[in-house]
Coordinates of C-alpha atoms in Angstrom, one line a residue:
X1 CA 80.6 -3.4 24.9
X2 CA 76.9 -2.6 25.3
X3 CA 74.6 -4.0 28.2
X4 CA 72.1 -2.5 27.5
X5 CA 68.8 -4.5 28.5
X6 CA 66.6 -4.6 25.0
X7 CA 70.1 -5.5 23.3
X8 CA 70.2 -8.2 25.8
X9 CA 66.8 -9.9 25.2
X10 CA 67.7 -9.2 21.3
X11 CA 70.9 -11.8 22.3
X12 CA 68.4 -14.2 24.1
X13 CA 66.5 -14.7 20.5
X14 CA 68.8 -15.2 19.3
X15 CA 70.5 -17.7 21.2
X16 CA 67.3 -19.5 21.0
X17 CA 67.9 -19.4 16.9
X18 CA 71.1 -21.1 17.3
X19 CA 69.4 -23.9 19.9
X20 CA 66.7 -24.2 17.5
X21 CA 69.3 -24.8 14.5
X22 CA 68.7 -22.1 13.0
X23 CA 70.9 -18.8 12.4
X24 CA 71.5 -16.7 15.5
X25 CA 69.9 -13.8 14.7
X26 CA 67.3 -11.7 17.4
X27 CA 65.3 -8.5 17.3
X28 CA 62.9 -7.0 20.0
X29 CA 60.5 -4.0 19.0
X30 CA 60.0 -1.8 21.9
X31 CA 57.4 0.5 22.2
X32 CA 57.5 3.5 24.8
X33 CA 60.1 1.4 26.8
X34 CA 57.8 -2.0 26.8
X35 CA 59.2 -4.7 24.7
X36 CA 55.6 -5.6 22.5
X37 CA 57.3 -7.8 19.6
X38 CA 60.2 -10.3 19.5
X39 CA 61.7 -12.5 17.5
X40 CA 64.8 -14.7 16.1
X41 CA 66.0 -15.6 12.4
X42 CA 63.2 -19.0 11.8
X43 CA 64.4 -19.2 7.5
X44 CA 66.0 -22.6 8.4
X45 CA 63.1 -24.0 11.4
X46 CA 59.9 -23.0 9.6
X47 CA 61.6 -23.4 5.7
X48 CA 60.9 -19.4 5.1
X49 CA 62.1 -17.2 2.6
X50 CA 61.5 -13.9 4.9
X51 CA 62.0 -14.7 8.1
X52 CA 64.7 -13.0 9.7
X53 CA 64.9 -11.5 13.4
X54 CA 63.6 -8.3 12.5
X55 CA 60.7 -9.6 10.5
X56 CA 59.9 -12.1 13.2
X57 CA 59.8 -9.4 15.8
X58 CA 57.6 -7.4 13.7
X59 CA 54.9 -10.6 13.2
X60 CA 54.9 -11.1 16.8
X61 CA 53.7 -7.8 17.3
X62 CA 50.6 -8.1 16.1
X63 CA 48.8 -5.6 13.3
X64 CA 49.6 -2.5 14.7
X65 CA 48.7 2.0 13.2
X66 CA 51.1 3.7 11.8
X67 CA 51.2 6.0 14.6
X68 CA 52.0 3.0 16.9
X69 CA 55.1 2.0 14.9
X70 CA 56.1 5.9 14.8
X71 CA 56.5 5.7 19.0
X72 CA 58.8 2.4 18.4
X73 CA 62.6 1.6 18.5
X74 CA 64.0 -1.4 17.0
X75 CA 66.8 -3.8 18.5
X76 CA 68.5 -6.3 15.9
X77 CA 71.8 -8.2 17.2
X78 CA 72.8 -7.7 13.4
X79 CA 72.9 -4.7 10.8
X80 CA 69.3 -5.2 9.1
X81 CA 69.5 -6.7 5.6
X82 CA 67.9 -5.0 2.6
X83 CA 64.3 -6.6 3.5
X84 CA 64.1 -6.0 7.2
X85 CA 65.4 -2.4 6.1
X86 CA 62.4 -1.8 3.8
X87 CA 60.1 -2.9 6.7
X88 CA 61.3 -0.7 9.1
X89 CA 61.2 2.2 6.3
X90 CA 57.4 1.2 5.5
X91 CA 56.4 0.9 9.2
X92 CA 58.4 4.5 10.1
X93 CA 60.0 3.0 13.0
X94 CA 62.0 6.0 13.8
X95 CA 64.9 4.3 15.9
X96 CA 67.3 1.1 15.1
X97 CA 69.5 -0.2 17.8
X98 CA 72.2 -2.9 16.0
X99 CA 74.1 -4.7 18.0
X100 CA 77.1 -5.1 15.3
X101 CA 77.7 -4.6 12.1
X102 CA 81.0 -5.9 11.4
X103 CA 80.2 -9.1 10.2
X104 CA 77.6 -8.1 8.2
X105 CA 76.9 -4.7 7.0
X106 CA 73.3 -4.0 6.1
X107 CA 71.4 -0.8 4.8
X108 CA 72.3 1.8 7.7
X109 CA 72.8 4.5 4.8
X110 CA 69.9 3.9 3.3
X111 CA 68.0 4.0 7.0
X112 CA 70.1 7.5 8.0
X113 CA 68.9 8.9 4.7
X114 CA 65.8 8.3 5.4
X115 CA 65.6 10.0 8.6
X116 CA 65.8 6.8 11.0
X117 CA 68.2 7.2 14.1
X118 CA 70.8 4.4 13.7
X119 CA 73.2 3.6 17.0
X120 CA 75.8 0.7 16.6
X121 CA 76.4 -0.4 20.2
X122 CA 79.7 -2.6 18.7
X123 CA 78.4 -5.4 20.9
X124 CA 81.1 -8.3 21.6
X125 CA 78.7 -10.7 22.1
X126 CA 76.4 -10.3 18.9
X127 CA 80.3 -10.6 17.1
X128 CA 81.0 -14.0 18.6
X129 CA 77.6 -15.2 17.5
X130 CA 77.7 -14.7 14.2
X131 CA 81.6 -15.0 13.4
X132 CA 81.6 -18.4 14.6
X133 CA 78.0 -19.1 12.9
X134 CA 79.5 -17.8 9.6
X135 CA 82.4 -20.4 10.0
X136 CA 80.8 -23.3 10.9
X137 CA 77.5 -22.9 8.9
X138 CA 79.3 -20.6 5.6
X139 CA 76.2 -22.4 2.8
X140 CA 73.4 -21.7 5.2
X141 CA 74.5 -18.0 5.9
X142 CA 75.3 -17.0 2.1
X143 CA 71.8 -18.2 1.4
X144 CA 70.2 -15.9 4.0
X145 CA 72.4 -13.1 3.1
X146 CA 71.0 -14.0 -0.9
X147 CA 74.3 -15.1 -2.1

């Protein structure tokens, strides 16, 4: 298990998803080692359609160049779904950092051939979170997941 330290504040958004009753999902961009966007899955607090951690993350970065998302790494407790993919592909964040993908898997293919760097730390944490999530709330996750 991963401790590394962006992973980590990735794991404090989302714990503050779960406290907010929402689905515990976080993601921090990081920019040449600073942490400059974060965010948690808000679909279920703010009644979104597109709010997921990644997405959330992103918005709380602020309009940012293309060259500025080029110098960026992304850190998402969970394997990014088929919209926070297409983000990261428009922005060209070059790096995604997932905490797990075993309970869901997202587009890491599509990511890797595409060029984007795509390290699974496998994180034990991020497993718990969402396995017991998954069982306790299975309605609210299928709809975020667009089943």
């Amino acid at each position: 298990m991963s401790t590394n330290k962006f992973l980590e504040e990735a794991i404090i958004e989302a714990q503050k998803g779960l406290t907010e009753g929402g689905i515990p999902i976080g993601s921090v961009l990081v920019h040449k080692g600073k942490i400059v966007g974060r965010g948690h899955n808000r679909r279920v607090q703010k009644g979104s359609a597109i709010l997921h951690g990644e997405m959330d993350a992103l918005e709380n970065s602020g309009r940012k160049p293309a060259s500025f998302y080029s110098e960026c790494e992304i850190y998402t407790t969970l394997s990014p779904c088929s919209m926070c993919t297409g983000a990261i592909l428009l922005y060209g964040i070059p790096k995604v950092i997932i905490g797990e993908n075993k309970t869901f898997m997202g587009e890491e293919d599509l990511l890797k051939s595409k060029g984007v760097e795509v390290m699974i730390l496998d994180n034990d944490i991020c497993k718990q979170m969402m396995n017991d999530f998954i069982k306790a709330q299975p309605q609210i996750w299928n709809e975020d997941i667009g089943e």
